[in-house]
Amino acid sequence: MSIAEVDIPPLFEFTAEHAALRAMLRQWLATADRSESALGWESLCADAGIGELLFGGEAGEPAGTAIDVAVLAEESGAALYGGPLLSSAVAGALAIAARDEEWPAIARLRTGSSTIAVANALLDGPDATSAIRETGSACVSGRIEPVWDITGAALILCPVMNDTTNPPALAMLSTASAEVAVTELAGLDLSRPLGRVECAAAQPEFILDGEPARHAVAAMRSRARLVLATESLGIAQHVLDETVGYAGRRVQFGRTIGSFQAVAHRLADLAASVELARSAVYGAAWALTAEPDALDTEIDLAVAAALAGDTAVTVAKSAVQLHGGIAITWEHWAHRYLRRANTLAALTGGARHYRTHLAALIDRRDGHDEQY
């Protein structure tokens, strides 16, 4: 039998809808008026339909797939977009399991008229703090830090702990509450706002306990890993493209620097790293679309997060070096991307954290949990 006669199932490939979504996002991110609050997020949600992609339609239409979300996050990372995409995408994973009448804030988030901030403790971040709830009380107190996308956010989504809450509950706080104080923090990445929330006996707008909370937190962390990995991929691809272009224009000793073997080989290594990360990221997005609750999907997400995060930092560092002295300044575009890549790694624990998580997942799959 020849190879042509074998019925080989097709591998994942982008559809025409994915290509259209990518083209629309690329144009919007390049030309949109970001003078409005949250960097044009309301326009992106309402006019471009991103709100329905993340939160589902008003009449119960399904939200976009994980692949759609990955395309959105990659273009956002490439553009160094500072709007509340990550927090909205994570909250969208909760919204998929809820209905508008159960969580009325979904309608406002869908249109972009309100924005939401998410506590790092709901993602993967080390040293993140949660709110505390007194046993038997509905109110929460304590400090939550860091919180992503805090500027202008009307709502804050965070985990809540107490002596008897295992797994943690999930609470949504209103920043309009007198019992909730928000402080913006100065981070390394100036293009994305971070903050601290302190609350004292604050009444949540929405709270989820028990097994539903466990499922919701798991879904949000899977979505967060995908978005963070894909955003890192977008950073790496954009920085690589710009650096290759620079190497083809910059002349030294009568030749473009890209023609020197040392530079060409280094760019080739970076390109190979980006392609490897791309395969891992979209393979994980495909798995999250097809089998969201499978252990192998968690493994794919951990691999993608480790590879993409490492690649973004490596490519951004290399870009600064390959641009020479000009890119050492904080004002240069390459340095801004380096800040974003390093901030993503610092707040989520970076590739080391994901590799540790990956080892635990493989042990669980192979039945070796008892060794740890």
mmCIF file of C-alpha atoms in Angstrom:
data_model
loop_
_atom_site.group_PDB
_atom_site.id
_atom_site.type_symbol
_atom_site.label_atom_id
_atom_site.label_comp_id
_atom_site.label_asym_id
_atom_site.label_seq_id
_atom_site.Cartn_x
_atom_site.Cartn_y
_atom_site.Cartn_z
ATOM 1 C CA MET A 1 0.000 0.000 0.000
ATOM 2 C CA SER A 2 1.385 3.395 -0.924
ATOM 3 C CA ILE A 3 1.401 6.350 1.465
ATOM 4 C CA ALA A 4 -1.167 8.096 -0.760
ATOM 5 C CA GLU A 5 -3.672 5.280 -0.102
ATOM 6 C CA VAL A 6 -3.397 5.509 3.704
ATOM 7 C CA ASP A 7 -6.227 7.439 5.372
ATOM 8 C CA ILE A 8 -4.221 9.745 7.678
ATOM 9 C CA PRO A 9 -6.391 11.971 9.885
ATOM 10 C CA PRO A 10 -5.631 15.637 9.338
ATOM 11 C CA LEU A 11 -3.544 17.414 11.935
ATOM 12 C CA PHE A 12 -4.737 20.687 13.456
ATOM 13 C CA GLU A 13 -4.824 23.569 11.025
ATOM 14 C CA PHE A 14 -6.256 27.060 11.240
ATOM 15 C CA THR A 15 -9.638 27.602 9.632
ATOM 16 C CA ALA A 16 -10.683 30.563 7.493
ATOM 17 C CA GLU A 17 -12.467 31.958 10.588
ATOM 18 C CA HIS A 18 -9.220 31.852 12.578
ATOM 19 C CA ALA A 19 -7.408 33.706 9.793
ATOM 20 C CA ALA A 20 -10.187 36.330 9.651
ATOM 21 C CA LEU A 21 -10.101 36.766 13.436
ATOM 22 C CA ARG A 22 -6.320 37.195 13.390
ATOM 23 C CA ALA A 23 -6.457 39.734 10.547
ATOM 24 C CA MET A 24 -9.201 41.749 12.257
ATOM 25 C CA LEU A 25 -7.347 41.808 15.579
ATOM 26 C CA ARG A 26 -4.065 42.769 13.963
ATOM 27 C CA GLN A 27 -5.694 45.703 12.185
ATOM 28 C CA TRP A 28 -7.630 46.815 15.275
ATOM 29 C CA LEU A 29 -4.570 46.676 17.527
ATOM 30 C CA ALA A 30 -2.547 48.652 15.000
ATOM 31 C CA THR A 31 -5.082 51.394 14.301
ATOM 32 C CA ALA A 32 -7.625 51.626 17.141
ATOM 33 C CA ASP A 33 -8.081 54.764 19.190
ATOM 34 C CA ARG A 34 -6.938 53.724 22.664
ATOM 35 C CA SER A 35 -7.656 57.046 24.302
ATOM 36 C CA GLU A 36 -10.753 55.653 26.012
ATOM 37 C CA SER A 37 -10.497 53.909 29.346
ATOM 38 C CA ALA A 38 -9.029 50.389 29.473
ATOM 39 C CA LEU A 39 -7.243 51.048 26.176
ATOM 40 C CA GLY A 40 -10.265 50.653 23.950
ATOM 41 C CA TRP A 41 -11.469 47.463 25.583
ATOM 42 C CA GLU A 42 -15.152 48.459 25.289
ATOM 43 C CA SER A 43 -14.771 49.007 21.551
ATOM 44 C CA LEU A 44 -12.971 45.702 21.161
ATOM 45 C CA CYS A 45 -15.727 43.867 23.046
ATOM 46 C CA ALA A 46 -18.759 45.587 21.569
ATOM 47 C CA ASP A 47 -17.673 46.409 18.010
ATOM 48 C CA ALA A 48 -15.379 43.471 17.287
ATOM 49 C CA GLY A 49 -17.378 40.859 19.209
ATOM 50 C CA ILE A 50 -14.570 39.868 21.547
ATOM 51 C CA GLY A 51 -16.950 40.033 24.517
ATOM 52 C CA GLU A 52 -19.104 37.248 23.079
ATOM 53 C CA LEU A 53 -15.988 35.266 22.185
ATOM 54 C CA LEU A 54 -14.900 35.309 25.851
ATOM 55 C CA PHE A 55 -18.231 35.277 27.732
ATOM 56 C CA GLY A 56 -20.655 33.691 25.285
ATOM 57 C CA GLY A 57 -23.671 35.349 23.695
ATOM 58 C CA GLU A 58 -26.540 37.075 25.479
ATOM 59 C CA ALA A 59 -29.046 34.499 24.197
ATOM 60 C CA GLY A 60 -26.927 31.587 25.316
ATOM 61 C CA GLU A 61 -24.703 31.315 22.263
ATOM 62 C CA PRO A 62 -21.474 29.444 23.067
ATOM 63 C CA ALA A 63 -18.245 31.303 23.727
ATOM 64 C CA GLY A 64 -15.288 30.963 21.383
ATOM 65 C CA THR A 65 -13.049 27.924 21.495
ATOM 66 C CA ALA A 66 -9.669 27.776 23.204
ATOM 67 C CA ILE A 67 -8.097 28.165 19.764
ATOM 68 C CA ASP A 68 -10.019 31.422 19.231
ATOM 69 C CA VAL A 69 -8.818 32.657 22.625
ATOM 70 C CA ALA A 70 -5.258 31.668 21.732
ATOM 71 C CA VAL A 71 -5.367 33.694 18.511
ATOM 72 C CA LEU A 72 -6.650 36.682 20.500
ATOM 73 C CA ALA A 73 -3.920 36.351 23.143
ATOM 74 C CA GLU A 74 -1.131 35.926 20.586
ATOM 75 C CA GLU A 75 -2.083 39.099 18.736
ATOM 76 C CA SER A 76 -2.437 40.937 22.045
ATOM 77 C CA GLY A 77 1.060 39.876 23.086
ATOM 78 C CA ALA A 78 2.526 40.839 19.714
ATOM 79 C CA ALA A 79 1.013 44.320 20.052
ATOM 80 C CA LEU A 80 2.012 44.654 23.736
ATOM 81 C CA TYR A 81 -1.642 45.433 24.408
ATOM 82 C CA GLY A 82 -2.320 46.609 27.952
ATOM 83 C CA GLY A 83 -6.100 46.155 28.138
ATOM 84 C CA PRO A 84 -7.778 43.655 30.486
ATOM 85 C CA LEU A 85 -7.568 40.649 28.171
ATOM 86 C CA LEU A 86 -6.014 38.191 30.627
ATOM 87 C CA SER A 87 -8.483 38.918 33.432
ATOM 88 C CA SER A 88 -11.456 38.869 31.055
ATOM 89 C CA ALA A 89 -10.349 35.582 29.520
ATOM 90 C CA VAL A 90 -9.962 34.002 32.962
ATOM 91 C CA ALA A 91 -13.350 35.343 34.096
ATOM 92 C CA GLY A 92 -14.809 34.032 30.855
ATOM 93 C CA ALA A 93 -13.942 30.490 31.932
ATOM 94 C CA LEU A 94 -16.174 31.047 34.974
ATOM 95 C CA ALA A 95 -18.903 32.654 32.881
ATOM 96 C CA ILE A 96 -19.090 29.613 30.600
ATOM 97 C CA ALA A 97 -20.312 27.593 33.587
ATOM 98 C CA ALA A 98 -22.795 30.248 34.746
ATOM 99 C CA ARG A 99 -25.841 31.984 33.284
ATOM 100 C CA ASP A 100 -26.574 35.700 33.088
ATOM 101 C CA GLU A 101 -29.304 35.463 35.724
ATOM 102 C CA GLU A 102 -26.883 33.731 38.116
ATOM 103 C CA TRP A 103 -24.151 36.272 37.561
ATOM 104 C CA PRO A 104 -25.659 39.546 36.197
ATOM 105 C CA ALA A 105 -22.212 41.119 35.822
ATOM 106 C CA ILE A 106 -21.615 38.900 32.767
ATOM 107 C CA ALA A 107 -23.774 41.209 30.647
ATOM 108 C CA ARG A 108 -21.622 44.247 31.511
ATOM 109 C CA LEU A 109 -18.391 42.327 30.976
ATOM 110 C CA ARG A 110 -19.632 41.030 27.631
ATOM 111 C CA THR A 111 -20.161 44.552 26.306
ATOM 112 C CA GLY A 112 -16.952 45.856 27.852
ATOM 113 C CA SER A 113 -18.851 48.564 29.763
ATOM 114 C CA SER A 114 -17.304 47.102 32.922
ATOM 115 C CA THR A 115 -13.932 45.455 33.309
ATOM 116 C CA ILE A 116 -12.720 42.854 35.758
ATOM 117 C CA ALA A 117 -9.405 42.318 37.542
ATOM 118 C CA VAL A 118 -8.188 38.882 38.619
ATOM 119 C CA ALA A 119 -6.036 37.947 41.591
ATOM 120 C CA ASN A 120 -2.740 36.301 40.725
ATOM 121 C CA ALA A 121 -3.626 33.492 43.122
ATOM 122 C CA LEU A 122 -6.214 32.320 40.577
ATOM 123 C CA LEU A 123 -3.485 31.882 37.983
ATOM 124 C CA ASP A 124 -0.210 30.237 38.901
ATOM 125 C CA GLY A 125 1.661 32.926 40.728
ATOM 126 C CA PRO A 126 3.910 32.232 43.676
ATOM 127 C CA ASP A 127 3.595 34.207 46.898
ATOM 128 C CA ALA A 128 0.110 35.397 45.970
ATOM 129 C CA THR A 129 -2.294 36.221 48.792
ATOM 130 C CA SER A 130 -6.010 35.519 49.052
ATOM 131 C CA ALA A 131 -8.872 37.054 50.961
ATOM 132 C CA ILE A 132 -10.009 35.402 54.202
ATOM 133 C CA ARG A 133 -13.562 34.638 55.214
ATOM 134 C CA GLU A 134 -14.620 34.088 58.821
ATOM 135 C CA THR A 135 -16.223 30.692 59.352
ATOM 136 C CA GLY A 136 -19.968 31.040 58.921
ATOM 137 C CA SER A 137 -19.737 34.568 57.512
ATOM 138 C CA ALA A 138 -20.371 35.780 53.969
ATOM 139 C CA CYS A 139 -17.967 38.731 54.301
ATOM 140 C CA VAL A 140 -14.279 38.606 53.342
ATOM 141 C CA SER A 141 -11.265 40.474 54.663
ATOM 142 C CA GLY A 142 -7.555 40.715 54.010
ATOM 143 C CA ARG A 143 -5.048 41.682 51.350
ATOM 144 C CA ILE A 144 -5.025 40.376 47.778
ATOM 145 C CA GLU A 145 -1.804 40.976 45.886
ATOM 146 C CA PRO A 146 -0.912 41.189 43.085
ATOM 147 C CA VAL A 147 -4.066 41.740 41.049
ATOM 148 C CA TRP A 148 -3.884 41.943 37.248
ATOM 149 C CA ASP A 149 -5.559 44.655 35.128
ATOM 150 C CA ILE A 150 -6.555 46.697 38.166
ATOM 151 C CA THR A 151 -6.859 50.139 36.530
ATOM 152 C CA GLY A 152 -10.506 51.087 36.085
ATOM 153 C CA ALA A 153 -11.757 47.624 37.020
ATOM 154 C CA ALA A 154 -15.249 47.551 38.519
ATOM 155 C CA LEU A 155 -14.960 43.986 39.762
ATOM 156 C CA ILE A 156 -12.252 41.852 41.350
ATOM 157 C CA LEU A 157 -12.249 38.074 41.152
ATOM 158 C CA CYS A 158 -10.254 36.336 43.883
ATOM 159 C CA PRO A 159 -9.982 33.096 45.855
ATOM 160 C CA VAL A 160 -11.190 33.071 49.450
ATOM 161 C CA MET A 161 -9.789 30.880 52.214
ATOM 162 C CA ASN A 162 -10.849 29.966 55.733
ATOM 163 C CA ASP A 163 -10.265 27.111 58.135
ATOM 164 C CA THR A 164 -12.884 24.893 56.544
ATOM 165 C CA THR A 165 -12.688 25.950 52.882
ATOM 166 C CA ASN A 166 -10.809 23.322 50.949
ATOM 167 C CA PRO A 167 -10.689 23.879 48.038
ATOM 168 C CA PRO A 168 -10.871 27.678 48.228
ATOM 169 C CA ALA A 169 -14.092 29.507 47.541
ATOM 170 C CA LEU A 170 -14.319 32.043 44.768
ATOM 171 C CA ALA A 171 -15.525 35.607 45.390
ATOM 172 C CA MET A 172 -16.235 38.674 43.309
ATOM 173 C CA LEU A 173 -15.760 42.037 44.976
ATOM 174 C CA SER A 174 -16.908 45.443 43.783
ATOM 175 C CA THR A 175 -14.336 48.209 43.770
ATOM 176 C CA ALA A 176 -17.218 50.641 44.489
ATOM 177 C CA SER A 177 -17.650 49.110 47.939
ATOM 178 C CA ALA A 178 -16.482 51.282 50.818
ATOM 179 C CA GLU A 179 -14.933 48.177 52.376
ATOM 180 C CA VAL A 180 -12.665 47.582 49.380
ATOM 181 C CA ALA A 181 -9.516 49.691 48.901
ATOM 182 C CA VAL A 182 -7.513 49.523 45.669
ATOM 183 C CA THR A 183 -3.884 50.602 45.304
ATOM 184 C CA GLU A 184 -2.134 50.646 41.956
ATOM 185 C CA LEU A 185 1.411 49.224 42.010
ATOM 186 C CA ALA A 186 4.412 50.196 39.920
ATOM 187 C CA GLY A 187 5.612 47.062 38.179
ATOM 188 C CA LEU A 188 8.469 46.311 35.805
ATOM 189 C CA ASP A 189 6.044 46.190 32.866
ATOM 190 C CA LEU A 190 4.692 49.717 32.511
ATOM 191 C CA SER A 191 2.213 48.671 29.824
ATOM 192 C CA ARG A 192 0.020 46.542 32.104
ATOM 193 C CA PRO A 193 -1.491 47.750 35.399
ATOM 194 C CA LEU A 194 -1.080 45.729 38.592
ATOM 195 C CA GLY A 195 -2.534 46.468 41.985
ATOM 196 C CA ARG A 196 -3.223 45.538 45.571
ATOM 197 C CA VAL A 197 -6.678 45.124 47.090
ATOM 198 C CA GLU A 198 -7.378 45.387 50.799
ATOM 199 C CA CYS A 199 -10.826 44.612 52.105
ATOM 200 C CA ALA A 200 -12.369 44.654 55.567
ATOM 201 C CA ALA A 201 -15.597 42.688 56.063
ATOM 202 C CA ALA A 202 -16.540 43.297 52.425
ATOM 203 C CA GLN A 203 -19.725 41.721 51.095
ATOM 204 C CA PRO A 204 -18.973 39.928 47.782
ATOM 205 C CA GLU A 205 -21.293 40.412 44.823
ATOM 206 C CA PHE A 206 -20.941 36.744 44.003
ATOM 207 C CA ILE A 207 -19.460 33.791 45.862
ATOM 208 C CA LEU A 208 -18.970 30.163 44.834
ATOM 209 C CA ASP A 209 -18.183 27.351 47.282
ATOM 210 C CA GLY A 210 -17.419 23.654 47.273
ATOM 211 C CA GLU A 211 -17.136 21.456 44.225
ATOM 212 C CA PRO A 212 -18.445 24.114 41.768
ATOM 213 C CA ALA A 213 -15.689 26.432 42.989
ATOM 214 C CA ARG A 214 -13.066 23.726 42.514
ATOM 215 C CA HIS A 215 -14.215 23.118 38.946
ATOM 216 C CA ALA A 216 -14.318 26.853 38.233
ATOM 217 C CA VAL A 217 -10.813 27.473 39.595
ATOM 218 C CA ALA A 218 -9.434 24.543 37.571
ATOM 219 C CA ALA A 219 -11.053 25.878 34.391
ATOM 220 C CA MET A 220 -9.762 29.394 35.046
ATOM 221 C CA ARG A 221 -6.210 28.158 35.650
ATOM 222 C CA SER A 222 -6.257 26.148 32.423
ATOM 223 C CA ARG A 223 -7.483 29.215 30.538
ATOM 224 C CA ALA A 224 -4.839 31.384 32.251
ATOM 225 C CA ARG A 225 -2.015 29.002 31.304
ATOM 226 C CA LEU A 226 -3.153 29.059 27.704
ATOM 227 C CA VAL A 227 -3.464 32.850 27.552
ATOM 228 C CA LEU A 228 -0.121 33.457 29.255
ATOM 229 C CA ALA A 229 1.634 30.950 26.985
ATOM 230 C CA THR A 230 0.064 32.368 23.844
ATOM 231 C CA GLU A 231 0.793 35.943 24.853
ATOM 232 C CA SER A 232 4.430 34.919 25.364
ATOM 233 C CA LEU A 233 4.405 33.353 21.908
ATOM 234 C CA GLY A 234 3.096 36.606 20.422
ATOM 235 C CA ILE A 235 5.866 38.536 22.158
ATOM 236 C CA ALA A 236 8.530 36.129 20.884
ATOM 237 C CA GLN A 237 7.258 36.106 17.291
ATOM 238 C CA HIS A 238 6.942 39.900 17.086
ATOM 239 C CA VAL A 239 10.373 40.510 18.587
ATOM 240 C CA LEU A 240 11.952 37.921 16.285
ATOM 241 C CA ASP A 241 10.294 39.436 13.174
ATOM 242 C CA GLU A 242 11.443 42.936 14.074
ATOM 243 C CA THR A 243 14.981 41.758 14.845
ATOM 244 C CA VAL A 244 15.281 39.835 11.589
ATOM 245 C CA GLY A 245 14.137 42.966 9.755
ATOM 246 C CA TYR A 246 16.704 45.066 11.602
ATOM 247 C CA ALA A 247 19.490 42.581 10.836
ATOM 248 C CA GLY A 248 18.580 42.868 7.157
ATOM 249 C CA ARG A 249 18.830 46.671 7.178
ATOM 250 C CA ARG A 250 21.648 47.496 9.577
ATOM 251 C CA VAL A 251 25.000 47.819 7.772
ATOM 252 C CA GLN A 252 28.370 47.331 9.486
ATOM 253 C CA PHE A 253 31.736 47.052 7.695
ATOM 254 C CA GLY A 254 29.946 47.391 4.364
ATOM 255 C CA ARG A 255 27.565 44.454 4.926
ATOM 256 C CA THR A 256 24.223 43.960 6.607
ATOM 257 C CA ILE A 257 24.740 42.429 10.033
ATOM 258 C CA GLY A 258 22.354 39.593 9.140
ATOM 259 C CA SER A 259 24.889 38.367 6.587
ATOM 260 C CA PHE A 260 27.441 37.625 9.308
ATOM 261 C CA GLN A 261 27.374 33.947 10.172
ATOM 262 C CA ALA A 262 27.279 34.487 13.926
ATOM 263 C CA VAL A 263 24.175 36.696 13.653
ATOM 264 C CA ALA A 264 22.463 34.478 11.072
ATOM 265 C CA HIS A 265 22.966 31.342 13.170
ATOM 266 C CA ARG A 266 21.674 33.037 16.284
ATOM 267 C CA LEU A 267 18.537 34.222 14.483
ATOM 268 C CA ALA A 268 18.021 30.721 13.098
ATOM 269 C CA ASP A 269 18.202 29.272 16.621
ATOM 270 C CA LEU A 270 15.655 31.830 17.836
ATOM 271 C CA ALA A 271 13.337 31.046 14.916
ATOM 272 C CA ALA A 272 13.519 27.327 15.734
ATOM 273 C CA SER A 273 12.652 28.077 19.381
ATOM 274 C CA VAL A 274 9.648 30.159 18.384
ATOM 275 C CA GLU A 275 8.335 27.468 16.045
ATOM 276 C CA LEU A 276 8.738 24.834 18.753
ATOM 277 C CA ALA A 277 6.814 27.025 21.188
ATOM 278 C CA ARG A 278 4.121 27.676 18.561
ATOM 279 C CA SER A 279 3.573 23.948 18.035
ATOM 280 C CA ALA A 280 3.284 23.377 21.784
ATOM 281 C CA VAL A 281 0.942 26.329 22.359
ATOM 282 C CA TYR A 282 -1.530 25.574 19.584
ATOM 283 C CA GLY A 283 -1.352 21.857 20.331
ATOM 284 C CA ALA A 284 -2.416 22.720 23.890
ATOM 285 C CA ALA A 285 -5.161 25.021 22.572
ATOM 286 C CA TRP A 286 -6.422 22.218 20.352
ATOM 287 C CA ALA A 287 -6.379 19.786 23.316
ATOM 288 C CA LEU A 288 -8.199 22.289 25.547
ATOM 289 C CA THR A 289 -10.870 22.621 22.874
ATOM 290 C CA ALA A 290 -11.268 18.869 22.341
ATOM 291 C CA GLU A 291 -10.733 17.452 25.851
ATOM 292 C CA PRO A 292 -10.778 20.273 28.439
ATOM 293 C CA ASP A 293 -10.866 17.975 31.486
ATOM 294 C CA ALA A 294 -8.256 15.398 30.397
ATOM 295 C CA LEU A 295 -5.012 15.019 32.340
ATOM 296 C CA ASP A 296 -3.070 14.971 29.063
ATOM 297 C CA THR A 297 -4.514 18.421 28.309
ATOM 298 C CA GLU A 298 -3.072 19.717 31.591
ATOM 299 C CA ILE A 299 0.263 18.228 30.582
ATOM 300 C CA ASP A 300 0.088 19.915 27.179
ATOM 301 C CA LEU A 301 -0.705 23.254 28.826
ATOM 302 C CA ALA A 302 2.244 22.944 31.223
ATOM 303 C CA VAL A 303 4.602 22.118 28.344
ATOM 304 C CA ALA A 304 3.297 25.075 26.329
ATOM 305 C CA ALA A 305 3.586 27.492 29.249
ATOM 306 C CA ALA A 306 7.160 26.418 30.049
ATOM 307 C CA LEU A 307 8.354 26.549 26.446
ATOM 308 C CA ALA A 308 6.625 29.789 25.466
ATOM 309 C CA GLY A 309 7.595 31.673 28.613
ATOM 310 C CA ASP A 310 11.237 30.670 28.281
ATOM 311 C CA THR A 311 11.235 31.504 24.570
ATOM 312 C CA ALA A 312 9.778 34.977 25.077
ATOM 313 C CA VAL A 313 12.474 35.913 27.601
ATOM 314 C CA THR A 314 15.268 34.407 25.490
ATOM 315 C CA VAL A 315 14.164 36.089 22.256
ATOM 316 C CA ALA A 316 13.628 39.454 23.946
ATOM 317 C CA LYS A 317 17.073 39.335 25.595
ATOM 318 C CA SER A 318 18.683 38.357 22.296
ATOM 319 C CA ALA A 319 16.864 41.161 20.475
ATOM 320 C CA VAL A 320 18.291 43.734 22.876
ATOM 321 C CA GLN A 321 21.792 42.341 22.273
ATOM 322 C CA LEU A 322 21.408 42.064 18.479
ATOM 323 C CA HIS A 323 20.245 45.675 18.243
ATOM 324 C CA GLY A 324 23.440 46.810 19.918
ATOM 325 C CA GLY A 325 23.628 49.800 22.236
ATOM 326 C CA ILE A 326 20.435 51.429 20.993
ATOM 327 C CA ALA A 327 18.204 48.745 22.548
ATOM 328 C CA ILE A 328 19.740 49.082 26.004
ATOM 329 C CA THR A 329 17.686 52.206 26.609
ATOM 330 C CA TRP A 330 14.355 51.786 28.387
ATOM 331 C CA GLU A 331 12.590 53.730 25.632
ATOM 332 C CA HIS A 332 13.450 51.265 22.871
ATOM 333 C CA TRP A 333 10.621 48.940 21.810
ATOM 334 C CA ALA A 334 12.730 45.809 22.432
ATOM 335 C CA HIS A 335 13.195 46.788 26.051
ATOM 336 C CA ARG A 336 9.449 47.196 26.554
ATOM 337 C CA TYR A 337 8.916 43.660 25.261
ATOM 338 C CA LEU A 338 11.704 42.424 27.531
ATOM 339 C CA ARG A 339 9.879 43.995 30.482
ATOM 340 C CA ARG A 340 6.620 42.262 29.522
ATOM 341 C CA ALA A 341 8.301 38.862 29.059
ATOM 342 C CA ASN A 342 10.168 39.085 32.357
ATOM 343 C CA THR A 343 7.045 40.255 34.202
ATOM 344 C CA LEU A 344 5.020 37.304 32.932
ATOM 345 C CA ALA A 345 7.757 34.950 34.135
ATOM 346 C CA ALA A 346 8.146 36.653 37.508
ATOM 347 C CA LEU A 347 4.428 36.733 38.351
ATOM 348 C CA THR A 348 3.702 33.157 37.285
ATOM 349 C CA GLY A 349 6.894 31.485 38.500
ATOM 350 C CA GLY A 350 8.314 31.144 34.992
ATOM 351 C CA ALA A 351 9.430 28.020 33.165
ATOM 352 C CA ARG A 352 10.815 26.436 36.350
ATOM 353 C CA HIS A 353 7.389 26.548 37.981
ATOM 354 C CA TYR A 354 5.700 24.990 34.952
ATOM 355 C CA ARG A 355 8.338 22.254 34.676
ATOM 356 C CA THR A 356 7.798 21.348 38.330
ATOM 357 C CA HIS A 357 4.058 21.270 37.690
ATOM 358 C CA LEU A 358 4.661 19.144 34.586
ATOM 359 C CA ALA A 359 6.693 16.598 36.569
ATOM 360 C CA ALA A 360 3.871 16.276 39.099
ATOM 361 C CA LEU A 361 1.311 15.779 36.325
ATOM 362 C CA ILE A 362 3.390 13.058 34.680
ATOM 363 C CA ASP A 363 3.808 11.295 38.018
ATOM 364 C CA ARG A 364 0.044 11.445 38.500
ATOM 365 C CA ARG A 365 -0.545 10.041 35.015
ATOM 366 C CA ASP A 366 1.940 7.229 35.623
ATOM 367 C CA GLY A 367 0.559 6.431 39.084
ATOM 368 C CA HIS A 368 3.597 7.527 41.069
ATOM 369 C CA ASP A 369 1.890 10.111 43.282
ATOM 370 C CA GLU A 370 2.695 8.070 46.385
ATOM 371 C CA GLN A 371 6.407 8.842 45.982
ATOM 372 C CA TYR A 372 5.707 12.511 46.770
#
